Short mmCIF file of C-alpha atoms in Angstrom, two decimals:
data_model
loop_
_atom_site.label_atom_id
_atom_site.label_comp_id
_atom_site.label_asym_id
_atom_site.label_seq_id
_atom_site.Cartn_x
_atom_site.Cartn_y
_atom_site.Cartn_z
CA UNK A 5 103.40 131.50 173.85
CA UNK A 6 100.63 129.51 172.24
CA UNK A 7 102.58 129.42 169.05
CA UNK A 8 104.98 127.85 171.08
CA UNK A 9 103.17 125.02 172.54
CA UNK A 10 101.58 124.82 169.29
CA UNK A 11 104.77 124.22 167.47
CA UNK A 12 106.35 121.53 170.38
CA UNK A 13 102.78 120.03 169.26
CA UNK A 14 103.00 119.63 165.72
CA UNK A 15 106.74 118.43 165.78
CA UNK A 16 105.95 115.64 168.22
CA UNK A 17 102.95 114.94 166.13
CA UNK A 18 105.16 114.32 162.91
CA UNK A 19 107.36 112.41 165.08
CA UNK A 20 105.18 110.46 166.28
CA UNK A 21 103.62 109.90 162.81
CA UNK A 22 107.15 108.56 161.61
CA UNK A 23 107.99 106.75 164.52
CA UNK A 24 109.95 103.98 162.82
CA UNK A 25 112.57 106.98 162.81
CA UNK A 26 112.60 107.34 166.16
CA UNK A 27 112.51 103.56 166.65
CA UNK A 28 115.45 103.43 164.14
CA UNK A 29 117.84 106.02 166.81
CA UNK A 30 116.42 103.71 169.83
CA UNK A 31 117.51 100.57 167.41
CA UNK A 32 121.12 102.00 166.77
CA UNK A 33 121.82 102.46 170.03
CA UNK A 34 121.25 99.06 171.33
CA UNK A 35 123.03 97.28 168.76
CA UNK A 36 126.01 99.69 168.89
CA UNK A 37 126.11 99.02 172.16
CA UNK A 38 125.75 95.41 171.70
CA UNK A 39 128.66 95.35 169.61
CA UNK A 40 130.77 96.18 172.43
CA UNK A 41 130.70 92.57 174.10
CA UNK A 42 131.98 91.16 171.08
CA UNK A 43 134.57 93.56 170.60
CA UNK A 44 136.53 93.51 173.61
CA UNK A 45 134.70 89.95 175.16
CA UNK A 46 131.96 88.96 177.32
CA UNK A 47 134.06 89.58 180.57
CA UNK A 48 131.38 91.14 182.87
CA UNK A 49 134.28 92.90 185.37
CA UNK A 50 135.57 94.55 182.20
CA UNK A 51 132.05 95.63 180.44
CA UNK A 52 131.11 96.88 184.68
CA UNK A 53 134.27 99.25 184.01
CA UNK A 54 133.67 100.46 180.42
CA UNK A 55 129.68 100.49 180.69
CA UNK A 56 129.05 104.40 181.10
CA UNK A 57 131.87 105.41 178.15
CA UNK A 58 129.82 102.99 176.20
CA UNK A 59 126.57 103.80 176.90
CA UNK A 60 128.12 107.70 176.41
CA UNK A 61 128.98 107.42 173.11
CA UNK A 62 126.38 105.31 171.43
CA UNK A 63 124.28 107.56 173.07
CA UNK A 64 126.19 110.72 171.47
CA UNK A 65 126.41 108.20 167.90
CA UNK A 66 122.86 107.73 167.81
CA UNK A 67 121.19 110.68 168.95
CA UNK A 68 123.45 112.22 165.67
CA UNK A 69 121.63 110.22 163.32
CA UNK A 70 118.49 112.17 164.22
CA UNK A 71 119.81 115.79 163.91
CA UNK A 72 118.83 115.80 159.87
CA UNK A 73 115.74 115.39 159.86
CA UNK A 74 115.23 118.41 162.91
CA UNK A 75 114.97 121.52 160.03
CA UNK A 76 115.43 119.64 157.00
CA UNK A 77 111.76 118.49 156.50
CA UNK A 78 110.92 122.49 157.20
CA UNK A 79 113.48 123.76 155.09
CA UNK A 80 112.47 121.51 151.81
CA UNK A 81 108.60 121.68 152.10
CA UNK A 82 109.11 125.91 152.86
CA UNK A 83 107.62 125.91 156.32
CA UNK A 84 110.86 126.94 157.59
CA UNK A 85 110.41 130.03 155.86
CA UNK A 86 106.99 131.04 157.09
CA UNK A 87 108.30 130.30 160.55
CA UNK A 88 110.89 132.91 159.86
CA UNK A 89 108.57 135.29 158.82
CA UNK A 90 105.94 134.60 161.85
CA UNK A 91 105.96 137.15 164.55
CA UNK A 92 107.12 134.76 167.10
CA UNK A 93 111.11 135.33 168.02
CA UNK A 94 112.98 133.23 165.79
CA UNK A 95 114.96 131.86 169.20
CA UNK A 96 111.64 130.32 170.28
CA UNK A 97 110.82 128.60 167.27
CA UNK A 98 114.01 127.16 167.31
CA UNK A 99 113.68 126.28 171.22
CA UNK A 100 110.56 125.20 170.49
CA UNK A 101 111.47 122.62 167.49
CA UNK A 102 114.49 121.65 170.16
CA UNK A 103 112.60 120.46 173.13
CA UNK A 104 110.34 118.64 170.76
CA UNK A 105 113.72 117.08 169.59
CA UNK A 106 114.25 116.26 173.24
CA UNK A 107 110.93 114.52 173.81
CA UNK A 108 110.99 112.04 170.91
CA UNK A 109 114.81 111.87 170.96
CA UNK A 110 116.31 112.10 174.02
CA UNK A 111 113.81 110.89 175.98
CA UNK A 112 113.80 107.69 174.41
CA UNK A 113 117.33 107.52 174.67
CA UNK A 114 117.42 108.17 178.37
CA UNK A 115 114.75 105.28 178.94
CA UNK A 116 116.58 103.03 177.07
CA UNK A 117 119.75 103.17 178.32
CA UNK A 118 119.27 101.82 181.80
CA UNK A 119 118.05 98.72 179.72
CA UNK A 120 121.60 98.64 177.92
CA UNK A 121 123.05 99.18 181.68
CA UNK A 122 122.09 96.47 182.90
CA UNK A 123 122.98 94.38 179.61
CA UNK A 124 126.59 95.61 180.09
CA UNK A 125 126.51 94.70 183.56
CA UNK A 126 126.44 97.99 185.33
CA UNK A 127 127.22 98.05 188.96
CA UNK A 128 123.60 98.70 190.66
CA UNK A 129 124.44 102.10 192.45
CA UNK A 130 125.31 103.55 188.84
CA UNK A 131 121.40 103.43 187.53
CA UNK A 132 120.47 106.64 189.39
CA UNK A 133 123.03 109.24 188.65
CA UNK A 134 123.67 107.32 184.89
CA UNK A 135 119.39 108.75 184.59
CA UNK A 136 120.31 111.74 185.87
CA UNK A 137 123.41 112.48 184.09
CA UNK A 138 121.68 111.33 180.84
CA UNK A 139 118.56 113.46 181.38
CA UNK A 140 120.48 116.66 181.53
CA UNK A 141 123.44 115.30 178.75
CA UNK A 142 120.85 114.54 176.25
CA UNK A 143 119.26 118.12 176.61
CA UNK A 144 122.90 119.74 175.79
CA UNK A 145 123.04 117.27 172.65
CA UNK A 146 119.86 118.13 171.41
CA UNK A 147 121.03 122.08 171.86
CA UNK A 148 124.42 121.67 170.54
CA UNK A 149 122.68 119.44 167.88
CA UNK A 150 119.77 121.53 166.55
CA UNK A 151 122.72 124.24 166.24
CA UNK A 152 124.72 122.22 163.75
CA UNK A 153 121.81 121.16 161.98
CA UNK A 154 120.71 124.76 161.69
CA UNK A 155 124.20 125.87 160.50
CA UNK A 156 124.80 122.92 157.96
CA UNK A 157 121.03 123.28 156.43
CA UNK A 158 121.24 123.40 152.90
CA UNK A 159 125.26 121.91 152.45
CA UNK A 160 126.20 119.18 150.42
CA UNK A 161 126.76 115.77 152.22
CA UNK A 162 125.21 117.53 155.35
CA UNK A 163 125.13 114.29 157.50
CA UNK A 164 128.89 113.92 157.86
CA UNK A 165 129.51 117.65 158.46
CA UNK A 166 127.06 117.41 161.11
CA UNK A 167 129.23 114.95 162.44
CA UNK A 168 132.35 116.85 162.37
CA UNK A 169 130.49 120.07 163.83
CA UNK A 170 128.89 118.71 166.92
CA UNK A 171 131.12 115.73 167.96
CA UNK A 172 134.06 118.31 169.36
CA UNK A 173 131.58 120.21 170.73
CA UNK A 174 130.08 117.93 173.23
CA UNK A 175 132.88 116.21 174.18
CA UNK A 176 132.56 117.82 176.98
CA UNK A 177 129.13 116.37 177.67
CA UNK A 178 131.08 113.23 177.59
CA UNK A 179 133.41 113.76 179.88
CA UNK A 180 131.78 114.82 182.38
CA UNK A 181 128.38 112.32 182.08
CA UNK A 182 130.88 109.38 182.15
CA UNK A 183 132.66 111.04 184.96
CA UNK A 184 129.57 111.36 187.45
CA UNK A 185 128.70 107.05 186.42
CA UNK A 186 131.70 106.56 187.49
CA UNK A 187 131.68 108.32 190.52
CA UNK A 188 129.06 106.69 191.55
CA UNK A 189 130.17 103.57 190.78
CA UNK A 190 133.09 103.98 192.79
CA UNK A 191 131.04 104.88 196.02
CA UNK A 192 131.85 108.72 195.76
CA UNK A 193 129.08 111.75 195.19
CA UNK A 194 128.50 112.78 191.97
CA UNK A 195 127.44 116.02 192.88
CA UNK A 196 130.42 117.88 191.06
CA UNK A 197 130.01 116.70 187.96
CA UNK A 198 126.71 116.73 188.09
CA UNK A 199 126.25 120.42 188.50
CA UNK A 200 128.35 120.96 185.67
CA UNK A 201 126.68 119.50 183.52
CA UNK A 202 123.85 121.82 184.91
CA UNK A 203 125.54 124.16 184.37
CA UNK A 204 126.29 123.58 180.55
CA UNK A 205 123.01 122.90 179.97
CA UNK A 206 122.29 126.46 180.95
CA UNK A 207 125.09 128.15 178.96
CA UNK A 208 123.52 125.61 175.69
CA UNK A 209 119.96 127.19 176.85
CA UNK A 210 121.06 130.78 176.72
CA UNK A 211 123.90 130.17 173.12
CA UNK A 212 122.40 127.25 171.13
CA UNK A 213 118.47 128.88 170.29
CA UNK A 214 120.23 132.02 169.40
CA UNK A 215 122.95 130.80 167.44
CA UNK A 216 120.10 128.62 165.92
CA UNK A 217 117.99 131.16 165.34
CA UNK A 218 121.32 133.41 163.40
CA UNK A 219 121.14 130.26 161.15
CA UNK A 220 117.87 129.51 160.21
CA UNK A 221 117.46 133.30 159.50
CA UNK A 222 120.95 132.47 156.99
CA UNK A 223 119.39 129.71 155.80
CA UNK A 224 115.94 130.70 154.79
CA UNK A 225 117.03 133.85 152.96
CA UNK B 3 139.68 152.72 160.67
CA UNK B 4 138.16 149.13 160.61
CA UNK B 5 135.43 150.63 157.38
CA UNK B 6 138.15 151.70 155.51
CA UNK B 7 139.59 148.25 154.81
CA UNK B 8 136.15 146.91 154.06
CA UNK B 9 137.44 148.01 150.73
CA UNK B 10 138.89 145.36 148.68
CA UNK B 11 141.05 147.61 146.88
CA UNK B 12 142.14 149.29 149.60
CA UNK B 13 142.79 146.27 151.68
CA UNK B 14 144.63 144.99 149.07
CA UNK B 15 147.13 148.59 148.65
CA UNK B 16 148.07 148.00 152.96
CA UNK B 17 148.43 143.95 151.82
CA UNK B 18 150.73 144.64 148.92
CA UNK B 19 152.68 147.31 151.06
CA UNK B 20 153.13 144.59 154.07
CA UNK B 21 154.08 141.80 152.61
CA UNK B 22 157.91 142.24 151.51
CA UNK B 23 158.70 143.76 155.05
CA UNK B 24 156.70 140.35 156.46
CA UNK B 25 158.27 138.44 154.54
CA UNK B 26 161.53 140.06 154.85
CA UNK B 27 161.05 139.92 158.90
CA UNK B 28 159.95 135.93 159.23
CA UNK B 29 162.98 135.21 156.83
CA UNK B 30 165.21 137.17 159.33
CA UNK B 31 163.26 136.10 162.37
CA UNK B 32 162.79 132.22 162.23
CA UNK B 33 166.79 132.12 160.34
CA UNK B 34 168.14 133.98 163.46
CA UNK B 35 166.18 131.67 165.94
CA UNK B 36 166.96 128.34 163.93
CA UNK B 37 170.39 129.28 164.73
CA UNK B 38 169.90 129.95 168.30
CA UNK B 39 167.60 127.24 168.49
CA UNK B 40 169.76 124.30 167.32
CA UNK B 41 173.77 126.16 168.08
CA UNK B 42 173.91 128.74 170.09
CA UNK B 43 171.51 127.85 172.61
CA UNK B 44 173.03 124.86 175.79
CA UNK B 45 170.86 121.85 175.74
CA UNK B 46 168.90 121.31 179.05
CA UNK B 47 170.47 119.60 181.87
CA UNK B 48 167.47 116.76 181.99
CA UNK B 49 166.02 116.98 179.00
CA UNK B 50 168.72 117.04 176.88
CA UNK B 51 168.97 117.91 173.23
CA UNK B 52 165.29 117.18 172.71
CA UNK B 53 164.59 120.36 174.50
CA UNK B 54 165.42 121.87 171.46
CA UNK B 55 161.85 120.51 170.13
CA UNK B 56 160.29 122.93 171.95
CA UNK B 57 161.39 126.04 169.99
CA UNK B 58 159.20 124.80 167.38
CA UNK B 59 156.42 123.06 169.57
CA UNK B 60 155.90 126.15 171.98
CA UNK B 61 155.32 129.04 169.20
CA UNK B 62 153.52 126.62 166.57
CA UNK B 63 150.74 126.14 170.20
CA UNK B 64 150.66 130.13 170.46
CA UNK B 65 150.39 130.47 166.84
CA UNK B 66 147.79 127.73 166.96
CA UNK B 67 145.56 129.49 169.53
CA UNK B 68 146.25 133.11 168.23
CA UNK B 69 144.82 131.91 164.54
CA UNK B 70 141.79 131.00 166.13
CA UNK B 71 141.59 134.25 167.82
CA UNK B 72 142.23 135.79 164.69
CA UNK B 73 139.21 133.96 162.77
CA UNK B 74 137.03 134.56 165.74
CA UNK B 75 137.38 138.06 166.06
CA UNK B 76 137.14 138.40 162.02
CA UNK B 77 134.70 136.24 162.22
CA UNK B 78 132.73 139.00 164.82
CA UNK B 79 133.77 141.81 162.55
CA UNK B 80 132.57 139.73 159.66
CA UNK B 81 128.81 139.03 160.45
CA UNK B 82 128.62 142.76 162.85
CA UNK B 83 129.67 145.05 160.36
CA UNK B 84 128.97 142.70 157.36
CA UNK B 85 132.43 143.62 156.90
CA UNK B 86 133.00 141.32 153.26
CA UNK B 87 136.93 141.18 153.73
CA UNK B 88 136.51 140.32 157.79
CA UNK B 89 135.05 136.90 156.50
CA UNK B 90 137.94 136.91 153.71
CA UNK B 91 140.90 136.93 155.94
CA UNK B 92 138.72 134.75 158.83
CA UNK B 93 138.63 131.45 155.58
CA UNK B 94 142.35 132.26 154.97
CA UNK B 95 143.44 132.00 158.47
CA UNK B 96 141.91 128.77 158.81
CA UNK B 97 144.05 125.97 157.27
CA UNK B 98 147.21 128.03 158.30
CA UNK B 99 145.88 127.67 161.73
CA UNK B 100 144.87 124.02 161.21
CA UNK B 101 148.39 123.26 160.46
CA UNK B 102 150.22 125.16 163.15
CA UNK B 103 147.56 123.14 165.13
CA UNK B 104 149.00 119.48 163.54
CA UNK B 105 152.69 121.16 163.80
CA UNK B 106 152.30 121.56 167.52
CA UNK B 107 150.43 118.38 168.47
CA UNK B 108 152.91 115.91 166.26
CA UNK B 109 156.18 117.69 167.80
CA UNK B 110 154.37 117.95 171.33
CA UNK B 111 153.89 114.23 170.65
CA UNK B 112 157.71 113.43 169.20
CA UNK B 113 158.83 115.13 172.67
CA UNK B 114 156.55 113.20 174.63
CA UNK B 115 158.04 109.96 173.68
CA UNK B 116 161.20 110.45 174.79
CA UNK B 117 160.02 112.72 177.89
CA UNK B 118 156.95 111.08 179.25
CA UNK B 119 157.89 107.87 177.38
CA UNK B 120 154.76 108.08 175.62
CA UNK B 121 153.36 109.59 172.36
CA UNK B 122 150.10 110.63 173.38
CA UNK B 123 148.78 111.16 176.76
CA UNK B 124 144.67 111.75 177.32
CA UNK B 125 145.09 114.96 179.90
CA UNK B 126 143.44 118.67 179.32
CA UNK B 127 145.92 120.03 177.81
CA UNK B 128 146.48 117.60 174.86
CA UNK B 129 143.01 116.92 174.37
CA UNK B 130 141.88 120.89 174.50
CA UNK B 131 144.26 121.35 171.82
CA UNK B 132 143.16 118.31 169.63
CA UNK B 133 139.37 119.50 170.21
CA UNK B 134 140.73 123.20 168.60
CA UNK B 135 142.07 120.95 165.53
CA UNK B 136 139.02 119.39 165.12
CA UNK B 137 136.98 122.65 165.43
CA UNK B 138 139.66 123.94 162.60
CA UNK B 139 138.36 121.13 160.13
CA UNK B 140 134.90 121.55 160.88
CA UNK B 141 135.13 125.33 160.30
CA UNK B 142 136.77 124.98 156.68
CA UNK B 143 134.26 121.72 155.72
CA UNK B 144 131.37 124.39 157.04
CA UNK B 145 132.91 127.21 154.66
CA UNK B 146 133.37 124.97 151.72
CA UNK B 147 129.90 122.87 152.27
CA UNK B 148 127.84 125.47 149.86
CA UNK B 149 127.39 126.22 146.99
CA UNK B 150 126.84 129.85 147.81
CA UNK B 151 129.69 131.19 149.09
CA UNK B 152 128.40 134.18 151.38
CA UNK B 153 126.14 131.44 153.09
CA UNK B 154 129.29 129.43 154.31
CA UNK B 155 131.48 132.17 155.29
CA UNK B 156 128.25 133.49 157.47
CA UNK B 157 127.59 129.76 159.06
CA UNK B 158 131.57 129.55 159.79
CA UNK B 159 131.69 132.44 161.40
CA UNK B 160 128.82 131.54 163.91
CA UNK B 161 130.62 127.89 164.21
CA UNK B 162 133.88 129.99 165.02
CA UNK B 163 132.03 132.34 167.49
CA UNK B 164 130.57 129.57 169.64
CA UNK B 165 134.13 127.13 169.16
CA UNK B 166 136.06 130.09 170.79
CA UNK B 167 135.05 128.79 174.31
CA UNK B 168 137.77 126.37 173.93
CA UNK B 169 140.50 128.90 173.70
CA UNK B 170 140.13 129.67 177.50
CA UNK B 171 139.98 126.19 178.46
CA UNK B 172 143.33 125.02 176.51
CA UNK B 173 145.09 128.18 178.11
CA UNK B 174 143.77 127.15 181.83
CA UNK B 175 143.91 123.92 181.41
CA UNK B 176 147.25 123.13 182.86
CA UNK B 177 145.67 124.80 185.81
CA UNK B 178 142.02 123.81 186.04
CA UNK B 179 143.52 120.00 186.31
CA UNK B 180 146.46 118.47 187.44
CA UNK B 181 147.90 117.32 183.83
CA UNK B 182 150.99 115.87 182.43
CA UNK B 183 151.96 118.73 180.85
CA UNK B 184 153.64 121.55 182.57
CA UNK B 185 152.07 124.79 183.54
CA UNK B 186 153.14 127.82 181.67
CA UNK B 187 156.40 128.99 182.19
CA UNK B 188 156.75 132.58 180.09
CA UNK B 189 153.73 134.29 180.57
CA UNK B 190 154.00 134.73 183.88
CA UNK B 191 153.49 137.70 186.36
CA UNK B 192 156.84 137.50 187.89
CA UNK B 193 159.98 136.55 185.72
CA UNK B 194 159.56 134.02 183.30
CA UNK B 195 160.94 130.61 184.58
CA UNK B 196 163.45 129.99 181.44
CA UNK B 197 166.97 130.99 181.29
CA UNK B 198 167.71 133.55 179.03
CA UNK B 199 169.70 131.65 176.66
CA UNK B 200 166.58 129.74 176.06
CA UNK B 201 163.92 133.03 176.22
CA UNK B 202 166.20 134.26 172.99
CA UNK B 203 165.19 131.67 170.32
CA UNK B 204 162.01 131.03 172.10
CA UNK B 205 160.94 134.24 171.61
CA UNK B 206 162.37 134.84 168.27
CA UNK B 207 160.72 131.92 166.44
CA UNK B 208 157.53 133.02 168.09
CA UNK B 209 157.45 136.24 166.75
CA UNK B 210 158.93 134.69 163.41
CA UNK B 211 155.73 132.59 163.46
CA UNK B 212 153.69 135.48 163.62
CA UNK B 213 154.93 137.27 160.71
CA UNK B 214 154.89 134.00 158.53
CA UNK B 215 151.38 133.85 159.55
CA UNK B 216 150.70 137.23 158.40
CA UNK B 217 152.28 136.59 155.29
CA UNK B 218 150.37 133.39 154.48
CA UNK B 219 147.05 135.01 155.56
CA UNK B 220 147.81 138.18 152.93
CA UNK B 221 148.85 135.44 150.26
CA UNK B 222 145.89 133.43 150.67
CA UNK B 223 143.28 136.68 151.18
CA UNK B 224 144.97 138.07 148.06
CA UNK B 225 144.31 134.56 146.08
CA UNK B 226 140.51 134.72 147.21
CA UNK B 227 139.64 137.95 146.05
CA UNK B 228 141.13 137.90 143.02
CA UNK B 229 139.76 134.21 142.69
CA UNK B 230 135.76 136.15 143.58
CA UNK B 231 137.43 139.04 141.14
CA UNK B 232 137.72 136.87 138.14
CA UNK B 233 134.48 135.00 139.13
CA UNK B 234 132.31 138.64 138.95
CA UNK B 235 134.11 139.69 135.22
CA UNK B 236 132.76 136.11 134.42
CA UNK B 237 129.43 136.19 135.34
CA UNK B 238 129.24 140.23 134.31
CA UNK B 239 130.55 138.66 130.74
CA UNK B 240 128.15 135.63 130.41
CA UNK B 241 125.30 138.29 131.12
CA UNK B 242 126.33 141.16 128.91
CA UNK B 243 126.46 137.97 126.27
CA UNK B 244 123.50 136.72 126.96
CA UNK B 245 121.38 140.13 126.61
CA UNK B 246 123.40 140.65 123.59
CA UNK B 247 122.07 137.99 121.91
CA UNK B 248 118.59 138.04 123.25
CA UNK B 249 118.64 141.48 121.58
#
């Protein structure tokens, strides 16, 4: 286990030693986002309606421009290959170098986007279940994500394929995190949707660090 | 039974001996249920002549799912067994799949119009199925994203394992939610809801489908191994060269 902690360590570390990429994710996301308004108009009834789809997908858009840099550092400086060869499961590492993901990724995401909420005009009763709905969608992304990263390390033109990899895949993240906002919005529970997304992000906990770890093992060979 | 095949050569002798009765059989097949399809069959009471879409929309969906069955279980075989011809037909399968995929979403979509009165509704159904074609595009840009081949048949075949939770959502989803689109109506546990005169071309194209699926997956497997054939006799040549000359 203290390989583990010591690995969540270290990635944060680098993270947080190149923060202007992390900054640059937060960055994306507020000005797609902003971009909305002066696509469809500065009505606030219609930006109340359409606030959680936005704030879904520029969410989803930005937290994809982050997914490259998850193994590729490893994999070009040959760390990824000693991490292969440690004793430590392979799943763990790869759990590991996910939840760091989470912390300077998602995390960042989820505080900013009550921010964006209220820019959009978001009805007030929203804020609660859009944090909660966000805490456990951006967990599934960064699972779903560290998966397609691991499977397209190595490939030409890897950013776009990343794209076209994870996007299907968490579409039903989407559906179901805008669903509960506007549940909520509309005065009914959220509960439903909530635990779904629950329990997604326990089916991503149990698939994605495996299917990770199947990949890395590809990659590094 | 599944180790014998693992042989090229000798998947290649049961390929060669299949494909003129395949081919023979879709020729018969989809002829026989064109003809039911668009003469011998009435048109429907409400929907007209443009039921007659559906004898190409229904089987193309089937086909559409059944492909990515196909590539998912070769796709098991493939990294299991490190079965090397499991991976082969799983690659082939894929853009035949991809366009029974596009076949059944733009005729689903040419019978909504006049139907629904729209081309393109956002329900389960229609957007299960247009998740599967997208997980068809990402699978083949996976496989062809390397410049070593064995890596991006392996990574596919992972993408196609974890994609194949979609199949059981597009076949429940009629149920799951209340959708547009109508439940199923053959496979059912009691008798099938369509009038025989219907069932007949129905079922005929969709077994028609089948076999011109089988026939374009031996075509295409046949193409890639002779394609990795020719590209082993190269590289065997360049070597024997190349010590030739260093001696």
């Amino acid at each position: 286990m203290s390989g583990f902690f010591a690995l969540v360590g270290r990635d944060i570390r680098i993270a947080l030693r190149q923060f202007s990429d992390t900054m640059m994710v937060i960055v994306f996301f507020v000005i797609a986002a902003a971009l909305f308004p002066f696509g469809v108009g500065p009505e606030p009834n219609l930006l109340a309606r359409m606030a959680p789809g936005i704030l879904w997908v520029t969410a989803l858009l930005a937290a994809m421009l982050s997914f490259d840099r998850l193994f590729q550092n490893d994999y070009d400086d040959g760390t990824l290959e000693l991490l292969v060869i440690a004793p430590q499961p392979l799943w763990m590492t790869a759990l590991a170098k996910i939840i760091a993901h989470w912390l300077t990724t998602g995390l960042p995401l989820l505080v900013a986007s009550p921010v964006i909420g209220i820019m959009l005009n978001l009805e007030p009763r929203g804020f609660g279940v859009l944090i909660a709905a966000m805490a456990l969608g951006t967990a599934i992304i960064s699972l779903v994500g560290a998966l397609g990263a691991a499977l397209s390390l190595g490939s030409r033109r890897s950013g776009v394929l990343l794209s076209l990899l994870v996007l299907p895949l968490v579409i039903p993240v989407l559906i179901f995190g805008a669903g509960a906002v506007d549940a909520a919005i509309g005065g009914f529970p959220a509960t439903q949707q909530l635990l779904v997304l629950g329990g997604l992000l326990l089916g991503c906990i149990v698939v994605c660090p495996w299917g990770c770890a199947v990949a890395l093992r590809l990659a590094a060979d | 039974m599944l180790h014998r095949f693992a042989n090229p050569t000798r998947f290649l002798r049961l390929a060669n001996a299949v494909l003129p009765w395949a081919t023979g059989l879709t020729i018969l097949l989809i002829g026989a249920g064109l003809y039911f399809a668009f003469g011998a069959s009435p048109a429907d009471y409400q929907q007209g002549e443009t039921v007659r879409i559906m004898y190409i929309h229904v089987p193309s969906a089937w086909m559409a799912m059944f492909a990515y069955a196909f590539i998912a279980v070769a796709s098991a075989v493939g990294l299991i067994w490190k079965h090397p011809v499991a991976h082969v037909c799983a690659l082939a399968a894929a853009p035949i799949g991809a366009c029974f995929t596009l076949i059944c979403l733009t005729t689903g979509s040419l019978w909504g119009k006049p139907m629904w009165g729209t081309w393109w509704v956002w329900d389960a159904r229609l957007t299960s199925v247009l998740v599967l074609f997208f997980l068809y595009l990402g699978f083949i840009a996976l496989a062809n994203a390397f410049d070593d081949a064995a890596r991006g048949e392996k990574a596919s075949a992972i993408l196609a394992l974890i994609g194949a939770v979609n199949l059981p959502i597009i076949k429940f989803s009629v149920d799951w939610w209340n959708t547009l689109h109508q439940p199923a109506s053959i496979s059912r546990i009691d008798m099938p809801a369509v009038h025989t005169s219907m069932l007949i071309p129905l079922l005929l194209m969709a077994v028609g489908f089948t076999m011109l699926f089988t026939v374009l997956v031996i075509i295409r497997a046949r193409a890639e191994l002779a394609d990795r054939r020719i590209n082993a006799l190269r590289s065997a040549r360049i070597h024997a060269e190349t010590a030739h000359s260093g001696a």
